[in-house]
Amino acid sequence: MSEAGPASLLTVDLAALAANWRALAARAAPAECAGIVKADGYGLGAGPVGRALYRAGCRTFFVARLNEAVALRDFVTEDARICVLDGLMPDEEEIYTRRNLTPVLNDPGQIARWQAAAIRRGDRLDAFVHFDTGMSRLGLSPAETQKLIADRTALDGLKLVAVMSHLVSSEEPNNPLNGDQIAKFRAIRAAFPAAKASFANSSGVFLGADYWFDQIRPGCAIYGINPTPAAPNPMACVATLQARILQVREIDRPQTVGYGATWQASRPTRVATIACGYADGWLRSISGRGQASLRGQTVPFIGRVSMDLVTLDVSNVPAAQPGEMVELMGPQISVDSVADLAGTNGYEVLTRLGARIARNYRDLSA
Ligand SMILES: *Cc1c(COP(=O)(O)O)cnc(C)c1O
């Protein structure tokens, strides 16, 4: 990377992204593989990600917010379904129908509102219905579920495309909640035999064929986060973050580095200052623990992560030069290892990547 290049650069490998989606689709076939592109495609760019997934064959997308769905509609054609997990709030009926979006109905009021919209239009409207089997977050409660099963007239005029639920602890294969949720979900799907059943997130896909039903809903695994934390990552690396070295300096005992003087040299040390900080999403909690990769060597973070800068001990790379790019995340430094060191998960690492980071989408023809 030349010195005229960006100070920090996120490279998104769309071919790897498409390969990850295809691998998940092949594993769960004949179940349909949807694509979760909420939170701007897990921070990587919902537009380019959505388009690449569409080209790979994805025809059902999920976002969280209605405005995410409206934005995504410009990137995927009308033959792809876009579902909104937040559900149908008052006065949103018109925008859903106009942009051909599918609400995930989360409570009886939302079902009634969508049914009223269908009656007004004289048209059957597509819907997903979300049933809560343990998350206690979104979806019909167990009591509301029983009521709907006993009286389906609430769904008259709607096309119930799919019933869905969401796993609580799918990344823990031995957690009894998994089996508990699947038993509850089986009973629900049996009550709506004409609808498809949508259940597994990324880690759920790896719990086995019992979890696939008619549609899987992977997110993190598509983006290269390990869906099987206890085993090696079966997914390809998608996101690489690099930042430029701004300065290199020599310090020695008793000099300190950064705010709070939390790191003190005990010997001659080469310090590289790079153009990435917590304003770019590099969490301050990784201070003193993070690692970067430079010329094939691992170089540790020293001192505190500040707003715009991180300081590295590059004593083991004496030729390090200002202008060079270091890898903060990518093939050498996995997103999961960054998350572990920062005390969070890979989802938060990706979704915090800041607006100041330049973006490069590799293999747009993927
Ligand atoms: C985010 C989300 C997913 C995808 O989860 P991953 O763990 O990223 O695969 C699937 N379903 C629902 C309802 C979600 O909110």
mmCIF file of C-alpha atoms and ligand atoms in Angstrom:
data_model
loop_
_atom_site.group_PDB
_atom_site.id
_atom_site.type_symbol
_atom_site.label_atom_id
_atom_site.label_comp_id
_atom_site.label_asym_id
_atom_site.label_seq_id
_atom_site.Cartn_x
_atom_site.Cartn_y
_atom_site.Cartn_z
ATOM 1 C CA MET A 1 0.000 0.000 0.000
ATOM 2 C CA SER A 2 1.478 3.340 -1.035
ATOM 3 C CA GLU A 3 1.644 6.302 1.295
ATOM 4 C CA ALA A 4 -1.039 7.924 -0.855
ATOM 5 C CA GLY A 5 -3.455 5.136 0.085
ATOM 6 C CA PRO A 6 -6.055 5.298 2.838
ATOM 7 C CA ALA A 7 -5.000 5.444 6.487
ATOM 8 C CA SER A 8 -7.149 2.439 7.280
ATOM 9 C CA LEU A 9 -8.674 -0.032 4.896
ATOM 10 C CA LEU A 10 -11.302 -2.740 5.222
ATOM 11 C CA THR A 11 -11.073 -5.276 2.416
ATOM 12 C CA VAL A 12 -14.183 -7.412 1.985
ATOM 13 C CA ASP A 13 -13.599 -10.588 -0.005
ATOM 14 C CA LEU A 14 -16.949 -11.086 -1.715
ATOM 15 C CA ALA A 15 -15.809 -14.332 -3.334
ATOM 16 C CA ALA A 16 -15.076 -15.770 0.118
ATOM 17 C CA LEU A 17 -18.437 -14.456 1.338
ATOM 18 C CA ALA A 18 -20.236 -16.181 -1.538
ATOM 19 C CA ALA A 19 -18.251 -19.377 -0.936
ATOM 20 C CA ASN A 20 -19.280 -19.345 2.734
ATOM 21 C CA TRP A 21 -22.951 -18.921 1.787
ATOM 22 C CA ARG A 22 -22.704 -21.740 -0.769
ATOM 23 C CA ALA A 23 -21.041 -24.045 1.762
ATOM 24 C CA LEU A 24 -23.847 -23.443 4.264
ATOM 25 C CA ALA A 25 -26.486 -23.912 1.557
ATOM 26 C CA ALA A 26 -24.893 -27.190 0.457
ATOM 27 C CA ARG A 27 -24.665 -28.462 4.029
ATOM 28 C CA ALA A 28 -28.350 -27.881 4.778
ATOM 29 C CA ALA A 29 -29.811 -28.671 1.346
ATOM 30 C CA PRO A 30 -32.601 -29.147 0.452
ATOM 31 C CA ALA A 31 -33.401 -26.546 3.116
ATOM 32 C CA GLU A 32 -33.269 -23.041 1.712
ATOM 33 C CA CYS A 33 -30.330 -20.899 2.832
ATOM 34 C CA ALA A 34 -31.357 -17.315 3.615
ATOM 35 C CA GLY A 35 -28.872 -14.509 4.218
ATOM 36 C CA ILE A 36 -28.888 -12.263 7.281
ATOM 37 C CA VAL A 37 -27.703 -8.803 6.311
ATOM 38 C CA LYS A 38 -28.898 -6.755 9.294
ATOM 39 C CA ALA A 39 -26.706 -3.999 10.758
ATOM 40 C CA ASP A 40 -25.350 -3.067 7.331
ATOM 41 C CA GLY A 41 -24.375 -6.637 6.524
ATOM 42 C CA TYR A 42 -22.681 -7.144 9.918
ATOM 43 C CA GLY A 43 -20.776 -3.931 9.311
ATOM 44 C CA LEU A 44 -19.346 -4.982 5.961
ATOM 45 C CA GLY A 45 -21.828 -3.158 3.701
ATOM 46 C CA ALA A 46 -25.346 -4.498 3.115
ATOM 47 C CA GLY A 47 -25.431 -3.335 -0.502
ATOM 48 C CA PRO A 48 -22.343 -5.114 -1.857
ATOM 49 C CA VAL A 49 -22.914 -8.069 0.482
ATOM 50 C CA GLY A 50 -26.578 -8.387 -0.541
ATOM 51 C CA ARG A 51 -25.704 -8.223 -4.205
ATOM 52 C CA ALA A 52 -22.965 -10.854 -3.860
ATOM 53 C CA LEU A 53 -25.302 -13.181 -1.955
ATOM 54 C CA TYR A 54 -28.012 -12.686 -4.566
ATOM 55 C CA ARG A 55 -25.546 -13.660 -7.301
ATOM 56 C CA ALA A 56 -24.592 -16.741 -5.278
ATOM 57 C CA GLY A 57 -28.264 -17.750 -5.290
ATOM 58 C CA CYS A 58 -29.694 -16.282 -2.094
ATOM 59 C CA ARG A 59 -33.353 -15.300 -2.491
ATOM 60 C CA THR A 60 -34.419 -14.577 1.100
ATOM 61 C CA PHE A 61 -32.776 -11.823 3.097
ATOM 62 C CA PHE A 62 -33.363 -10.745 6.670
ATOM 63 C CA VAL A 63 -32.678 -7.320 8.122
ATOM 64 C CA ALA A 64 -33.524 -5.920 11.549
ATOM 65 C CA ARG A 65 -34.904 -2.478 10.693
ATOM 66 C CA LEU A 66 -37.415 -1.325 8.123
ATOM 67 C CA ASN A 67 -34.992 1.332 6.862
ATOM 68 C CA GLU A 68 -32.397 -1.393 6.273
ATOM 69 C CA ALA A 69 -34.945 -3.250 4.151
ATOM 70 C CA VAL A 70 -35.795 -0.166 2.108
ATOM 71 C CA ALA A 71 -32.077 0.460 1.472
ATOM 72 C CA LEU A 72 -31.445 -3.192 0.549
ATOM 73 C CA ARG A 73 -34.283 -3.156 -1.997
ATOM 74 C CA ASP A 74 -32.100 -1.010 -4.253
ATOM 75 C CA PHE A 75 -29.494 -3.797 -4.347
ATOM 76 C CA VAL A 76 -31.596 -6.940 -4.782
ATOM 77 C CA THR A 77 -34.358 -7.352 -7.349
ATOM 78 C CA GLU A 78 -38.017 -7.963 -6.543
ATOM 79 C CA ASP A 79 -37.722 -11.741 -6.952
ATOM 80 C CA ALA A 80 -35.775 -11.780 -3.673
ATOM 81 C CA ARG A 81 -37.752 -11.641 -0.452
ATOM 82 C CA ILE A 82 -36.639 -9.159 2.205
ATOM 83 C CA CYS A 83 -37.926 -9.908 5.716
ATOM 84 C CA VAL A 84 -37.845 -7.379 8.556
ATOM 85 C CA LEU A 85 -37.202 -8.923 11.971
ATOM 86 C CA ASP A 86 -38.344 -5.856 13.954
ATOM 87 C CA GLY A 87 -41.917 -6.542 12.886
ATOM 88 C CA LEU A 88 -44.753 -4.322 11.704
ATOM 89 C CA MET A 89 -45.165 -1.090 13.639
ATOM 90 C CA PRO A 90 -48.246 1.167 13.248
ATOM 91 C CA ASP A 91 -48.517 3.037 9.933
ATOM 92 C CA GLU A 92 -45.768 1.011 8.275
ATOM 93 C CA GLU A 93 -48.171 -1.136 6.191
ATOM 94 C CA GLU A 94 -47.949 1.081 3.125
ATOM 95 C CA ILE A 95 -44.156 1.109 2.910
ATOM 96 C CA TYR A 96 -44.031 -2.672 3.328
ATOM 97 C CA THR A 97 -46.406 -3.224 0.432
ATOM 98 C CA ARG A 98 -44.923 -0.505 -1.778
ATOM 99 C CA ARG A 99 -41.362 -1.854 -1.490
ATOM 100 C CA ASN A 100 -42.482 -5.503 -1.525
ATOM 101 C CA LEU A 101 -41.102 -6.230 1.955
ATOM 102 C CA THR A 102 -42.202 -9.074 4.237
ATOM 103 C CA PRO A 103 -42.837 -8.320 7.908
ATOM 104 C CA VAL A 104 -41.868 -10.848 10.559
ATOM 105 C CA LEU A 105 -44.996 -10.541 12.722
ATOM 106 C CA ASN A 106 -44.085 -10.632 16.393
ATOM 107 C CA ASP A 107 -47.347 -10.224 18.288
ATOM 108 C CA PRO A 108 -51.129 -10.501 17.799
ATOM 109 C CA GLY A 109 -51.452 -6.748 17.239
ATOM 110 C CA GLN A 110 -49.018 -6.924 14.328
ATOM 111 C CA ILE A 111 -50.914 -9.888 12.870
ATOM 112 C CA ALA A 112 -54.212 -7.950 13.132
ATOM 113 C CA ARG A 113 -52.700 -4.869 11.519
ATOM 114 C CA TRP A 114 -51.298 -6.848 8.593
ATOM 115 C CA GLN A 115 -54.590 -8.698 8.198
ATOM 116 C CA ALA A 116 -56.458 -5.367 8.084
ATOM 117 C CA ALA A 117 -54.045 -4.141 5.406
ATOM 118 C CA ALA A 118 -54.697 -7.301 3.374
ATOM 119 C CA ILE A 119 -58.474 -6.804 3.645
ATOM 120 C CA ARG A 120 -58.152 -3.148 2.601
ATOM 121 C CA ARG A 121 -56.115 -4.147 -0.448
ATOM 122 C CA GLY A 122 -58.283 -7.151 -1.294
ATOM 123 C CA ASP A 123 -55.037 -9.081 -1.610
ATOM 124 C CA ARG A 124 -53.375 -11.875 0.331
ATOM 125 C CA LEU A 125 -50.248 -10.492 1.969
ATOM 126 C CA ASP A 126 -47.153 -12.580 2.737
ATOM 127 C CA ALA A 127 -46.009 -12.865 6.318
ATOM 128 C CA PHE A 128 -43.536 -14.648 8.539
ATOM 129 C CA VAL A 129 -44.649 -15.225 12.122
ATOM 130 C CA HIS A 130 -42.024 -15.385 14.855
ATOM 131 C CA PHE A 131 -42.724 -17.649 17.838
ATOM 132 C CA ASP A 132 -40.732 -17.220 21.041
ATOM 133 C CA THR A 133 -39.375 -20.590 22.187
ATOM 134 C CA GLY A 134 -36.982 -19.297 24.831
ATOM 135 C CA MET A 135 -35.369 -16.004 23.933
ATOM 136 C CA SER A 136 -38.071 -13.809 25.526
ATOM 137 C CA ARG A 137 -37.140 -11.044 23.168
ATOM 138 C CA LEU A 138 -39.290 -10.983 20.043
ATOM 139 C CA GLY A 139 -42.123 -13.185 18.849
ATOM 140 C CA LEU A 140 -45.439 -14.542 20.092
ATOM 141 C CA SER A 141 -45.349 -15.646 23.722
ATOM 142 C CA PRO A 142 -46.295 -19.244 24.557
ATOM 143 C CA ALA A 143 -49.808 -18.107 25.571
ATOM 144 C CA GLU A 144 -50.261 -16.086 22.366
ATOM 145 C CA THR A 145 -48.962 -19.059 20.404
ATOM 146 C CA GLN A 146 -51.558 -21.404 21.926
ATOM 147 C CA LYS A 147 -54.294 -18.888 21.234
ATOM 148 C CA LEU A 148 -53.316 -18.567 17.571
ATOM 149 C CA ILE A 149 -53.142 -22.332 17.148
ATOM 150 C CA ALA A 150 -56.638 -22.662 18.649
ATOM 151 C CA ASP A 151 -58.085 -19.912 16.434
ATOM 152 C CA ARG A 152 -56.358 -19.330 13.106
ATOM 153 C CA THR A 153 -58.921 -16.841 11.826
ATOM 154 C CA ALA A 154 -56.441 -14.127 12.844
ATOM 155 C CA LEU A 155 -54.400 -15.274 9.838
ATOM 156 C CA ASP A 156 -57.294 -15.223 7.333
ATOM 157 C CA GLY A 157 -56.361 -13.129 4.335
ATOM 158 C CA LEU A 158 -52.642 -13.593 4.948
ATOM 159 C CA LYS A 159 -50.272 -16.009 3.292
ATOM 160 C CA LEU A 160 -48.294 -17.507 6.159
ATOM 161 C CA VAL A 161 -45.041 -18.096 4.282
ATOM 162 C CA ALA A 162 -43.116 -19.389 7.265
ATOM 163 C CA VAL A 163 -43.159 -19.902 10.975
ATOM 164 C CA MET A 164 -39.860 -19.094 12.641
ATOM 165 C CA SER A 165 -38.052 -19.124 15.949
ATOM 166 C CA HIS A 166 -34.538 -18.290 17.115
ATOM 167 C CA LEU A 167 -32.021 -20.288 19.161
ATOM 168 C CA VAL A 168 -30.709 -19.028 22.499
ATOM 169 C CA SER A 169 -27.450 -21.005 22.905
ATOM 170 C CA SER A 170 -26.736 -22.610 19.554
ATOM 171 C CA GLU A 171 -22.960 -22.135 19.881
ATOM 172 C CA GLU A 172 -23.048 -24.571 22.821
ATOM 173 C CA PRO A 173 -23.862 -27.979 21.274
ATOM 174 C CA ASN A 174 -24.485 -29.619 24.649
ATOM 175 C CA ASN A 175 -26.763 -26.945 26.053
ATOM 176 C CA PRO A 176 -30.146 -28.552 26.884
ATOM 177 C CA LEU A 177 -31.918 -25.382 25.749
ATOM 178 C CA ASN A 178 -31.292 -26.452 22.144
ATOM 179 C CA GLY A 179 -33.359 -29.611 22.457
ATOM 180 C CA ASP A 180 -35.973 -27.810 24.512
ATOM 181 C CA GLN A 181 -36.432 -25.155 21.832
ATOM 182 C CA ILE A 182 -36.537 -27.677 19.012
ATOM 183 C CA ALA A 183 -39.323 -29.629 20.742
ATOM 184 C CA LYS A 184 -41.357 -26.449 21.159
ATOM 185 C CA PHE A 185 -40.718 -25.425 17.571
ATOM 186 C CA ARG A 186 -41.691 -28.845 16.205
ATOM 187 C CA ALA A 187 -45.071 -28.571 17.904
ATOM 188 C CA ILE A 188 -45.600 -25.111 16.392
ATOM 189 C CA ARG A 189 -44.647 -26.096 12.882
ATOM 190 C CA ALA A 190 -46.926 -29.152 13.079
ATOM 191 C CA ALA A 191 -49.817 -26.789 13.758
ATOM 192 C CA PHE A 192 -49.090 -24.843 10.540
ATOM 193 C CA PRO A 193 -48.239 -27.577 8.033
ATOM 194 C CA ALA A 194 -48.661 -25.374 4.961
ATOM 195 C CA ALA A 195 -46.032 -22.894 6.148
ATOM 196 C CA LYS A 196 -42.298 -23.351 5.857
ATOM 197 C CA ALA A 197 -40.276 -23.660 9.046
ATOM 198 C CA SER A 198 -37.265 -21.365 9.598
ATOM 199 C CA PHE A 199 -35.132 -21.997 12.658
ATOM 200 C CA ALA A 200 -31.326 -22.266 12.647
ATOM 201 C CA ASN A 201 -28.861 -19.384 12.799
ATOM 202 C CA SER A 202 -25.207 -20.058 11.844
ATOM 203 C CA SER A 203 -24.276 -22.155 14.865
ATOM 204 C CA GLY A 204 -27.650 -23.896 14.689
ATOM 205 C CA VAL A 205 -26.761 -25.147 11.205
ATOM 206 C CA PHE A 206 -23.841 -27.030 12.781
ATOM 207 C CA LEU A 207 -26.024 -28.674 15.432
ATOM 208 C CA GLY A 208 -27.159 -31.126 12.769
ATOM 209 C CA ALA A 209 -29.935 -31.962 10.336
ATOM 210 C CA ASP A 210 -32.654 -31.831 13.013
ATOM 211 C CA TYR A 211 -32.145 -28.097 13.124
ATOM 212 C CA TRP A 212 -32.414 -27.283 9.420
ATOM 213 C CA PHE A 213 -36.170 -27.596 8.753
ATOM 214 C CA ASP A 214 -37.119 -25.743 5.523
ATOM 215 C CA GLN A 215 -34.923 -22.691 5.859
ATOM 216 C CA ILE A 216 -31.682 -21.820 7.645
ATOM 217 C CA ARG A 217 -30.848 -18.225 8.606
ATOM 218 C CA PRO A 218 -27.062 -17.870 8.879
ATOM 219 C CA GLY A 219 -25.451 -14.522 9.491
ATOM 220 C CA CYS A 220 -22.087 -14.596 11.240
ATOM 221 C CA ALA A 221 -20.750 -17.684 9.422
ATOM 222 C CA ILE A 222 -21.284 -15.998 6.052
ATOM 223 C CA TYR A 223 -19.023 -13.188 7.251
ATOM 224 C CA GLY A 224 -16.269 -15.561 8.413
ATOM 225 C CA ILE A 225 -16.968 -15.651 12.149
ATOM 226 C CA ASN A 226 -16.479 -19.153 13.577
ATOM 227 C CA PRO A 227 -19.928 -20.729 14.142
ATOM 228 C CA THR A 228 -18.325 -23.665 16.022
ATOM 229 C CA PRO A 229 -16.275 -21.942 18.744
ATOM 230 C CA ALA A 230 -15.012 -25.220 20.232
ATOM 231 C CA ALA A 231 -13.586 -26.400 16.897
ATOM 232 C CA PRO A 232 -11.478 -24.905 14.095
ATOM 233 C CA ASN A 233 -13.292 -22.343 11.947
ATOM 234 C CA PRO A 234 -14.907 -24.059 8.947
ATOM 235 C CA MET A 235 -15.568 -20.721 7.221
ATOM 236 C CA ALA A 236 -13.301 -18.655 4.950
ATOM 237 C CA CYS A 237 -11.946 -15.277 6.053
ATOM 238 C CA VAL A 238 -14.018 -12.437 4.561
ATOM 239 C CA ALA A 239 -12.971 -9.215 6.316
ATOM 240 C CA THR A 240 -9.421 -7.842 6.485
ATOM 241 C CA LEU A 241 -8.636 -4.615 8.319
ATOM 242 C CA GLN A 242 -5.340 -2.836 7.779
ATOM 243 C CA ALA A 243 -4.059 0.443 9.189
ATOM 244 C CA ARG A 244 -1.105 2.558 8.153
ATOM 245 C CA ILE A 245 1.998 3.115 10.253
ATOM 246 C CA LEU A 246 2.201 6.889 10.813
ATOM 247 C CA GLN A 247 5.455 7.029 12.800
ATOM 248 C CA VAL A 248 8.131 4.732 14.146
ATOM 249 C CA ARG A 249 10.229 5.770 17.167
ATOM 250 C CA GLU A 250 12.860 4.294 19.482
ATOM 251 C CA ILE A 251 12.284 4.542 23.181
ATOM 252 C CA ASP A 252 14.052 3.107 26.222
ATOM 253 C CA ARG A 253 13.575 2.735 29.927
ATOM 254 C CA PRO A 254 11.943 4.567 31.706
ATOM 255 C CA GLN A 255 9.831 6.039 28.906
ATOM 256 C CA THR A 256 6.142 5.225 28.809
ATOM 257 C CA VAL A 257 3.636 4.883 25.975
ATOM 258 C CA GLY A 258 0.186 6.430 25.650
ATOM 259 C CA TYR A 259 -2.476 7.839 27.980
ATOM 260 C CA GLY A 260 -2.135 6.923 31.609
ATOM 261 C CA ALA A 261 1.447 5.727 31.035
ATOM 262 C CA THR A 262 0.146 2.162 31.342
ATOM 263 C CA TRP A 263 3.131 0.679 29.492
ATOM 264 C CA GLN A 264 6.751 1.361 30.363
ATOM 265 C CA ALA A 265 9.789 0.339 28.352
ATOM 266 C CA SER A 266 12.197 -1.969 30.174
ATOM 267 C CA ARG A 267 14.633 -2.112 27.251
ATOM 268 C CA PRO A 268 15.226 -0.350 23.907
ATOM 269 C CA THR A 269 11.917 -0.636 22.052
ATOM 270 C CA ARG A 270 10.696 0.327 18.582
ATOM 271 C CA VAL A 271 7.200 1.757 18.735
ATOM 272 C CA ALA A 272 4.979 2.066 15.657
ATOM 273 C CA THR A 273 1.936 4.313 15.838
ATOM 274 C CA ILE A 274 -0.883 3.269 13.510
ATOM 275 C CA ALA A 275 -3.952 5.064 12.184
ATOM 276 C CA CYS A 276 -6.760 3.202 13.904
ATOM 277 C CA GLY A 277 -8.417 3.751 17.260
ATOM 278 C CA TYR A 278 -11.628 3.300 19.160
ATOM 279 C CA ALA A 279 -13.330 5.866 16.912
ATOM 280 C CA ASP A 280 -12.798 3.298 14.163
ATOM 281 C CA GLY A 281 -14.347 0.567 16.306
ATOM 282 C CA TRP A 282 -11.139 -0.906 17.660
ATOM 283 C CA LEU A 283 -12.407 -1.437 21.178
ATOM 284 C CA ARG A 284 -10.510 0.252 23.985
ATOM 285 C CA SER A 285 -10.912 -2.930 26.008
ATOM 286 C CA ILE A 286 -8.261 -4.570 23.806
ATOM 287 C CA SER A 287 -5.620 -2.145 25.192
ATOM 288 C CA GLY A 288 -2.492 -4.000 26.278
ATOM 289 C CA ARG A 289 -3.812 -7.284 24.846
ATOM 290 C CA GLY A 290 -4.348 -6.761 21.115
ATOM 291 C CA GLN A 291 -2.098 -8.018 18.374
ATOM 292 C CA ALA A 292 -1.331 -6.984 14.822
ATOM 293 C CA SER A 293 0.580 -8.624 12.012
ATOM 294 C CA LEU A 294 3.432 -6.905 10.199
ATOM 295 C CA ARG A 295 5.624 -8.539 7.548
ATOM 296 C CA GLY A 296 4.497 -11.933 8.796
ATOM 297 C CA GLN A 297 5.415 -11.156 12.422
ATOM 298 C CA THR A 298 2.974 -10.774 15.271
ATOM 299 C CA VAL A 299 3.411 -7.420 16.977
ATOM 300 C CA PRO A 300 1.702 -6.643 20.286
ATOM 301 C CA PHE A 301 -0.388 -3.612 21.226
ATOM 302 C CA ILE A 302 1.266 -1.567 23.969
ATOM 303 C CA GLY A 303 -0.345 1.201 26.001
ATOM 304 C CA ARG A 304 -3.958 2.234 25.654
ATOM 305 C CA VAL A 305 -5.985 2.267 22.471
ATOM 306 C CA SER A 306 -6.827 5.931 21.931
ATOM 307 C CA MET A 307 -9.449 7.577 19.744
ATOM 308 C CA ASP A 308 -7.422 7.671 16.552
ATOM 309 C CA LEU A 309 -4.273 5.695 17.290
ATOM 310 C CA VAL A 310 -2.865 2.389 18.461
ATOM 311 C CA THR A 311 0.760 1.879 19.480
ATOM 312 C CA LEU A 312 2.604 -1.339 18.669
ATOM 313 C CA ASP A 313 5.887 -2.832 19.847
ATOM 314 C CA VAL A 314 7.606 -3.573 16.527
ATOM 315 C CA SER A 315 11.031 -4.339 17.985
ATOM 316 C CA ASN A 316 10.946 -7.708 16.203
ATOM 317 C CA VAL A 317 10.467 -5.987 12.817
ATOM 318 C CA PRO A 318 13.374 -3.504 12.761
ATOM 319 C CA ALA A 319 12.705 -2.506 9.143
ATOM 320 C CA ALA A 320 9.155 -1.313 9.876
ATOM 321 C CA GLN A 321 8.534 1.945 8.027
ATOM 322 C CA PRO A 322 5.966 4.740 8.160
ATOM 323 C CA GLY A 323 3.481 4.205 5.325
ATOM 324 C CA GLU A 324 3.381 0.446 5.710
ATOM 325 C CA MET A 325 0.076 -1.232 6.423
ATOM 326 C CA VAL A 326 -0.307 -3.570 9.395
ATOM 327 C CA GLU A 327 -3.042 -6.186 9.597
ATOM 328 C CA LEU A 328 -5.364 -5.745 12.570
ATOM 329 C CA MET A 329 -7.794 -8.450 11.473
ATOM 330 C CA GLY A 330 -7.757 -10.883 8.602
ATOM 331 C CA PRO A 331 -5.960 -14.075 7.598
ATOM 332 C CA GLN A 332 -3.278 -13.686 10.314
ATOM 333 C CA ILE A 333 -5.357 -12.172 13.109
ATOM 334 C CA SER A 334 -8.813 -13.758 13.120
ATOM 335 C CA VAL A 335 -11.941 -11.782 13.947
ATOM 336 C CA ASP A 336 -12.618 -14.326 16.706
ATOM 337 C CA SER A 337 -9.198 -13.786 18.287
ATOM 338 C CA VAL A 338 -9.737 -10.010 18.231
ATOM 339 C CA ALA A 339 -13.097 -10.570 19.929
ATOM 340 C CA ASP A 340 -11.597 -12.850 22.587
ATOM 341 C CA LEU A 341 -8.878 -10.331 23.424
ATOM 342 C CA ALA A 342 -11.380 -7.441 23.537
ATOM 343 C CA GLY A 343 -13.778 -9.371 25.756
ATOM 344 C CA THR A 344 -16.606 -9.451 23.221
ATOM 345 C CA ASN A 345 -17.803 -11.481 20.237
ATOM 346 C CA GLY A 346 -16.966 -11.306 16.543
ATOM 347 C CA TYR A 347 -20.365 -9.756 15.793
ATOM 348 C CA GLU A 348 -19.514 -6.679 17.843
ATOM 349 C CA VAL A 349 -16.035 -6.389 16.319
ATOM 350 C CA LEU A 350 -17.453 -6.345 12.776
ATOM 351 C CA THR A 351 -20.500 -4.175 13.422
ATOM 352 C CA ARG A 352 -18.410 -1.473 15.110
ATOM 353 C CA LEU A 353 -16.085 -0.915 12.154
ATOM 354 C CA GLY A 354 -16.231 2.845 11.733
ATOM 355 C CA ALA A 355 -17.230 5.128 8.888
ATOM 356 C CA ARG A 356 -13.684 6.543 8.672
ATOM 357 C CA ILE A 357 -12.272 3.255 7.391
ATOM 358 C CA ALA A 358 -11.965 3.054 3.582
ATOM 359 C CA ARG A 359 -13.619 0.014 2.031
ATOM 360 C CA ASN A 360 -12.456 -2.145 -0.801
ATOM 361 C CA TYR A 361 -14.705 -4.886 -2.205
ATOM 362 C CA ARG A 362 -12.678 -7.640 -3.813
ATOM 363 C CA ASP A 363 -14.059 -9.753 -6.606
ATOM 364 C CA LEU A 364 -17.211 -7.818 -7.353
ATOM 365 C CA SER A 365 -18.010 -10.403 -10.012
ATOM 366 C CA ALA A 366 -18.386 -13.096 -7.317
HETATM 367 C C1 LIG B 1 -29.111 -12.255 13.791
HETATM 368 C C2 LIG B 1 -30.115 -13.326 13.585
HETATM 369 C C3 LIG B 1 -29.786 -14.491 12.867
HETATM 370 C C4 LIG B 1 -28.374 -14.800 12.421
HETATM 371 O O1 LIG B 1 -27.603 -15.178 13.532
HETATM 372 P P1 LIG B 1 -26.063 -15.628 13.394
HETATM 373 O O2 LIG B 1 -25.723 -16.112 14.742
HETATM 374 O O3 LIG B 1 -25.317 -14.404 13.003
HETATM 375 O O4 LIG B 1 -26.006 -16.669 12.332
HETATM 376 C C5 LIG B 1 -30.794 -15.397 12.610
HETATM 377 N N1 LIG B 1 -32.061 -15.195 13.057
HETATM 378 C C6 LIG B 1 -32.405 -14.099 13.771
HETATM 379 C C7 LIG B 1 -33.800 -13.950 14.248
HETATM 380 C C8 LIG B 1 -31.443 -13.138 14.070
HETATM 381 O O5 LIG B 1 -31.774 -12.065 14.799
#
